[in-house]
C-alpha cells in the first residue's frame, strides 16, 4: 500500500524542524492576519450559516426515484432542505421492501422546504418537470411501478391552481399527441 500524502501519518512525518525561523515567522504572521480578517468580518468564517428565512413553505413531489430528483432541488438557491421518503399510501408503515413490492400504495417522494422570498412554487414546479417524463404512465424512466409514478401534492387551493396551470404549461400538451399523466393530489 502507498500512504496517502494527505493522511495524518504522512503529515506527522514531515520534518517540521527543517522550517527556517523566517518561514515560521511569516507563517504565524499570515495566520494572525487571516484570523483578524475573519474576526473583523472581511471573510465569513468557515461553516458560517446564512440567516434563517422569516418564513418557509413546503412542496411535495413524487417523480420516480427520490434520490434521482433530490440533487436538482438541493442545488437550487432558496431551497432550505429536502427530505426523501414515501407518501400517499394506505399502510401505516412505509419501508423500502414494502413500498417496492407495490403493496402499500405509497410513492417515493421528495419534500422540499424553501424560502418563498428567494424561490417561487412555480420555479420549483419547473425543476420538477425537468426531472420527470410526464407522459409515462407506469413510473419514471427505468423505474416502473406505482411507487415511481409522478404526482404533485398540494397543500391548498392556490397551490393546486398553480400546479394545474404548470401541468398544462410543462406537461407535453400539444406535443406528439401525448398528454401529461402526472396526477395532482391533495397531500401536504
mmCIF file of C-alpha atoms in Angstrom:
data_model
loop_
_atom_site.group_PDB
_atom_site.id
_atom_site.type_symbol
_atom_site.label_atom_id
_atom_site.label_comp_id
_atom_site.label_asym_id
_atom_site.label_seq_id
_atom_site.Cartn_x
_atom_site.Cartn_y
_atom_site.Cartn_z
ATOM 1 C CA UNK A 1 0.000 0.000 0.000
ATOM 2 C CA UNK A 2 1.122 3.514 -0.706
ATOM 3 C CA UNK A 3 0.395 6.062 2.013
ATOM 4 C CA UNK A 4 -1.809 8.964 1.085
ATOM 5 C CA UNK A 5 0.309 12.121 1.258
ATOM 6 C CA UNK A 6 -2.601 13.920 2.919
ATOM 7 C CA UNK A 7 -3.106 11.353 5.676
ATOM 8 C CA UNK A 8 -2.290 12.248 9.266
ATOM 9 C CA UNK A 9 0.624 9.803 9.389
ATOM 10 C CA UNK A 10 2.191 11.333 6.290
ATOM 11 C CA UNK A 11 1.844 14.837 7.736
ATOM 12 C CA UNK A 12 3.398 13.757 11.024
ATOM 13 C CA UNK A 13 6.446 12.537 9.117
ATOM 14 C CA UNK A 14 7.115 15.890 7.502
ATOM 15 C CA UNK A 15 10.165 17.404 9.156
ATOM 16 C CA UNK A 16 8.864 20.463 10.984
ATOM 17 C CA UNK A 17 12.329 21.282 12.309
ATOM 18 C CA UNK A 18 13.648 21.938 8.793
ATOM 19 C CA UNK A 19 11.494 25.082 8.530
ATOM 20 C CA UNK A 20 13.659 28.158 8.908
ATOM 21 C CA UNK A 21 12.937 30.773 11.543
ATOM 22 C CA UNK A 22 11.909 33.336 8.905
ATOM 23 C CA UNK A 23 9.457 30.926 7.284
ATOM 24 C CA UNK A 24 7.875 30.168 10.684
ATOM 25 C CA UNK A 25 7.532 33.885 11.372
ATOM 26 C CA UNK A 26 5.849 34.517 8.001
ATOM 27 C CA UNK A 27 3.500 31.554 8.544
ATOM 28 C CA UNK A 28 2.498 32.803 12.036
ATOM 29 C CA UNK A 29 2.002 36.346 10.735
ATOM 30 C CA UNK A 30 -0.202 35.106 7.875
ATOM 31 C CA UNK A 31 -2.337 33.084 10.307
ATOM 32 C CA UNK A 32 -2.702 36.115 12.564
ATOM 33 C CA UNK A 33 -3.772 38.354 9.665
ATOM 34 C CA UNK A 34 -6.325 35.809 8.416
ATOM 35 C CA UNK A 35 -7.751 35.420 11.932
ATOM 36 C CA UNK A 36 -8.065 39.196 12.301
ATOM 37 C CA UNK A 37 -9.733 39.492 8.884
ATOM 38 C CA UNK A 38 -12.314 36.849 9.858
ATOM 39 C CA UNK A 39 -12.949 38.488 13.239
ATOM 40 C CA UNK A 40 -13.392 41.907 11.643
ATOM 41 C CA UNK A 41 -15.849 40.473 9.108
ATOM 42 C CA UNK A 42 -13.772 40.714 5.942
ATOM 43 C CA UNK A 43 -14.256 36.991 5.266
ATOM 44 C CA UNK A 44 -17.029 34.747 6.533
ATOM 45 C CA UNK A 45 -15.918 32.104 8.985
ATOM 46 C CA UNK A 46 -15.682 28.570 7.668
ATOM 47 C CA UNK A 47 -19.052 26.904 8.124
ATOM 48 C CA UNK A 48 -20.845 30.207 8.670
ATOM 49 C CA UNK A 49 -24.591 29.847 8.274
ATOM 50 C CA UNK A 50 -26.922 32.154 6.405
ATOM 51 C CA UNK A 51 -29.700 33.778 8.388
ATOM 52 C CA UNK A 52 -32.781 31.601 8.610
ATOM 53 C CA UNK A 53 -35.627 32.958 6.463
ATOM 54 C CA UNK A 54 -38.556 34.668 8.150
ATOM 55 C CA UNK A 55 -40.933 32.064 6.740
ATOM 56 C CA UNK A 56 -40.661 28.861 4.780
ATOM 57 C CA UNK A 57 -43.022 26.823 2.631
ATOM 58 C CA UNK A 58 -43.106 23.164 1.749
ATOM 59 C CA UNK A 59 -43.719 21.386 -1.556
ATOM 60 C CA UNK A 60 -44.156 17.653 -2.088
ATOM 61 C CA UNK A 61 -43.404 15.836 -5.348
ATOM 62 C CA UNK A 62 -43.377 12.204 -6.495
ATOM 63 C CA UNK A 63 -41.469 11.510 -9.679
ATOM 64 C CA UNK A 64 -39.661 8.217 -9.763
ATOM 65 C CA UNK A 65 -36.612 7.549 -7.642
ATOM 66 C CA UNK A 66 -36.475 10.238 -4.972
ATOM 67 C CA UNK A 67 -32.684 10.183 -4.872
ATOM 68 C CA UNK A 68 -32.603 10.987 -8.584
ATOM 69 C CA UNK A 69 -34.690 14.135 -8.081
ATOM 70 C CA UNK A 70 -33.016 15.315 -4.880
ATOM 71 C CA UNK A 71 -29.778 16.837 -6.315
ATOM 72 C CA UNK A 72 -31.661 19.198 -8.635
ATOM 73 C CA UNK A 73 -33.568 20.669 -5.718
ATOM 74 C CA UNK A 74 -30.579 20.658 -3.351
ATOM 75 C CA UNK A 75 -28.551 22.785 -5.800
ATOM 76 C CA UNK A 76 -31.276 25.423 -6.080
ATOM 77 C CA UNK A 77 -30.821 28.736 -4.290
ATOM 78 C CA UNK A 78 -33.697 29.244 -1.884
ATOM 79 C CA UNK A 79 -34.130 25.560 -1.043
ATOM 80 C CA UNK A 80 -33.583 25.176 2.700
ATOM 81 C CA UNK A 81 -33.671 21.382 2.815
ATOM 82 C CA UNK A 82 -35.024 18.318 1.078
ATOM 83 C CA UNK A 83 -36.331 15.165 2.703
ATOM 84 C CA UNK A 84 -36.975 11.951 0.808
ATOM 85 C CA UNK A 85 -39.491 9.322 1.812
ATOM 86 C CA UNK A 86 -42.841 7.798 0.946
ATOM 87 C CA UNK A 87 -46.289 9.340 0.646
ATOM 88 C CA UNK A 88 -49.817 8.590 -0.453
ATOM 89 C CA UNK A 89 -50.043 5.043 0.833
ATOM 90 C CA UNK A 90 -52.593 3.166 2.840
ATOM 91 C CA UNK A 91 -50.274 1.116 5.052
ATOM 92 C CA UNK A 92 -49.221 2.634 8.373
ATOM 93 C CA UNK A 93 -45.581 1.691 7.922
ATOM 94 C CA UNK A 94 -43.673 2.505 4.752
ATOM 95 C CA UNK A 95 -40.257 0.992 4.173
ATOM 96 C CA UNK A 96 -38.386 0.148 1.007
ATOM 97 C CA UNK A 97 -39.196 -3.591 0.853
ATOM 98 C CA UNK A 98 -42.924 -2.986 1.436
ATOM 99 C CA UNK A 99 -43.214 0.005 -0.906
ATOM 100 C CA UNK A 100 -41.177 -1.516 -3.737
ATOM 101 C CA UNK A 101 -43.371 -4.635 -3.628
ATOM 102 C CA UNK A 102 -46.250 -2.283 -4.610
ATOM 103 C CA UNK A 103 -48.467 -3.500 -1.764
ATOM 104 C CA UNK A 104 -48.687 -0.279 0.264
ATOM 105 C CA UNK A 105 -49.864 2.172 -2.438
ATOM 106 C CA UNK A 106 -47.041 4.569 -1.423
ATOM 107 C CA UNK A 107 -44.951 6.586 -3.850
ATOM 108 C CA UNK A 108 -41.366 7.648 -3.480
ATOM 109 C CA UNK A 109 -41.476 11.393 -2.884
ATOM 110 C CA UNK A 110 -39.386 14.403 -2.012
ATOM 111 C CA UNK A 111 -40.439 17.124 0.402
ATOM 112 C CA UNK A 112 -38.831 20.463 -0.415
ATOM 113 C CA UNK A 113 -38.662 23.183 2.238
ATOM 114 C CA UNK A 114 -37.939 26.517 0.609
ATOM 115 C CA UNK A 115 -37.756 30.260 1.188
ATOM 116 C CA UNK A 116 -40.582 31.889 -0.818
ATOM 117 C CA UNK A 117 -38.688 35.210 -0.777
ATOM 118 C CA UNK A 118 -35.965 33.603 -2.936
ATOM 119 C CA UNK A 119 -37.835 30.907 -4.841
ATOM 120 C CA UNK A 120 -41.419 30.574 -6.040
ATOM 121 C CA UNK A 121 -43.593 27.474 -6.145
ATOM 122 C CA UNK A 122 -43.749 27.926 -9.933
ATOM 123 C CA UNK A 123 -39.950 27.723 -10.110
ATOM 124 C CA UNK A 124 -39.967 24.535 -8.032
ATOM 125 C CA UNK A 125 -42.522 23.060 -10.414
ATOM 126 C CA UNK A 126 -40.208 23.931 -13.325
ATOM 127 C CA UNK A 127 -37.411 21.956 -11.658
ATOM 128 C CA UNK A 128 -39.834 19.088 -11.066
ATOM 129 C CA UNK A 129 -40.986 18.951 -14.709
ATOM 130 C CA UNK A 130 -37.373 18.909 -15.913
ATOM 131 C CA UNK A 131 -36.746 15.774 -13.824
ATOM 132 C CA UNK A 132 -39.656 13.614 -14.974
ATOM 133 C CA UNK A 133 -41.398 12.311 -18.086
ATOM 134 C CA UNK A 134 -44.988 13.455 -17.553
ATOM 135 C CA UNK A 135 -46.288 11.147 -20.288
ATOM 136 C CA UNK A 136 -45.031 7.883 -18.773
ATOM 137 C CA UNK A 137 -47.907 6.021 -17.115
ATOM 138 C CA UNK A 138 -46.126 3.163 -15.379
ATOM 139 C CA UNK A 139 -43.390 5.001 -13.465
ATOM 140 C CA UNK A 140 -40.421 7.110 -14.416
ATOM 141 C CA UNK A 141 -37.802 6.067 -16.938
ATOM 142 C CA UNK A 142 -36.401 2.648 -15.898
ATOM 143 C CA UNK A 143 -38.209 2.722 -12.532
ATOM 144 C CA UNK A 144 -41.564 1.045 -13.121
ATOM 145 C CA UNK A 145 -44.459 0.559 -10.738
ATOM 146 C CA UNK A 146 -46.912 2.593 -8.672
ATOM 147 C CA UNK A 147 -44.236 3.714 -6.217
ATOM 148 C CA UNK A 148 -42.457 5.506 -9.096
ATOM 149 C CA UNK A 149 -45.463 7.216 -10.708
ATOM 150 C CA UNK A 150 -45.424 11.008 -10.919
ATOM 151 C CA UNK A 151 -47.649 13.167 -8.734
ATOM 152 C CA UNK A 152 -47.716 16.688 -7.345
ATOM 153 C CA UNK A 153 -49.184 17.026 -3.863
ATOM 154 C CA UNK A 154 -50.677 20.407 -2.982
ATOM 155 C CA UNK A 155 -51.479 21.920 0.404
ATOM 156 C CA UNK A 156 -54.164 24.466 -0.508
ATOM 157 C CA UNK A 157 -56.319 25.642 -3.403
ATOM 158 C CA UNK A 158 -53.783 28.260 -4.509
ATOM 159 C CA UNK A 159 -51.046 25.620 -4.818
ATOM 160 C CA UNK A 160 -53.483 23.367 -6.706
ATOM 161 C CA UNK A 161 -54.282 26.163 -9.163
ATOM 162 C CA UNK A 162 -50.569 26.825 -9.769
ATOM 163 C CA UNK A 163 -49.842 23.097 -10.180
ATOM 164 C CA UNK A 164 -52.667 22.605 -12.706
ATOM 165 C CA UNK A 165 -51.525 25.622 -14.744
ATOM 166 C CA UNK A 166 -47.958 24.329 -14.619
ATOM 167 C CA UNK A 167 -49.085 20.884 -15.781
ATOM 168 C CA UNK A 168 -50.630 22.411 -18.891
ATOM 169 C CA UNK A 169 -47.588 24.624 -19.492
ATOM 170 C CA UNK A 170 -44.916 21.936 -18.967
ATOM 171 C CA UNK A 171 -46.739 18.652 -19.314
ATOM 172 C CA UNK A 172 -46.189 17.962 -23.028
ATOM 173 C CA UNK A 173 -49.657 19.108 -24.018
ATOM 174 C CA UNK A 174 -49.884 19.594 -27.756
ATOM 175 C CA UNK A 175 -46.631 17.775 -28.492
ATOM 176 C CA UNK A 176 -46.697 14.374 -30.196
ATOM 177 C CA UNK A 177 -50.328 13.909 -29.128
ATOM 178 C CA UNK A 178 -49.124 12.870 -25.669
ATOM 179 C CA UNK A 179 -50.797 14.105 -22.539
ATOM 180 C CA UNK A 180 -49.366 14.571 -19.091
ATOM 181 C CA UNK A 181 -50.346 11.699 -16.860
ATOM 182 C CA UNK A 182 -48.930 13.354 -13.742
ATOM 183 C CA UNK A 183 -51.530 13.378 -11.007
ATOM 184 C CA UNK A 184 -52.230 16.425 -8.859
ATOM 185 C CA UNK A 185 -53.499 15.434 -5.425
ATOM 186 C CA UNK A 186 -54.122 16.969 -2.024
ATOM 187 C CA UNK A 187 -51.470 15.708 0.288
ATOM 188 C CA UNK A 188 -49.440 18.075 2.453
#
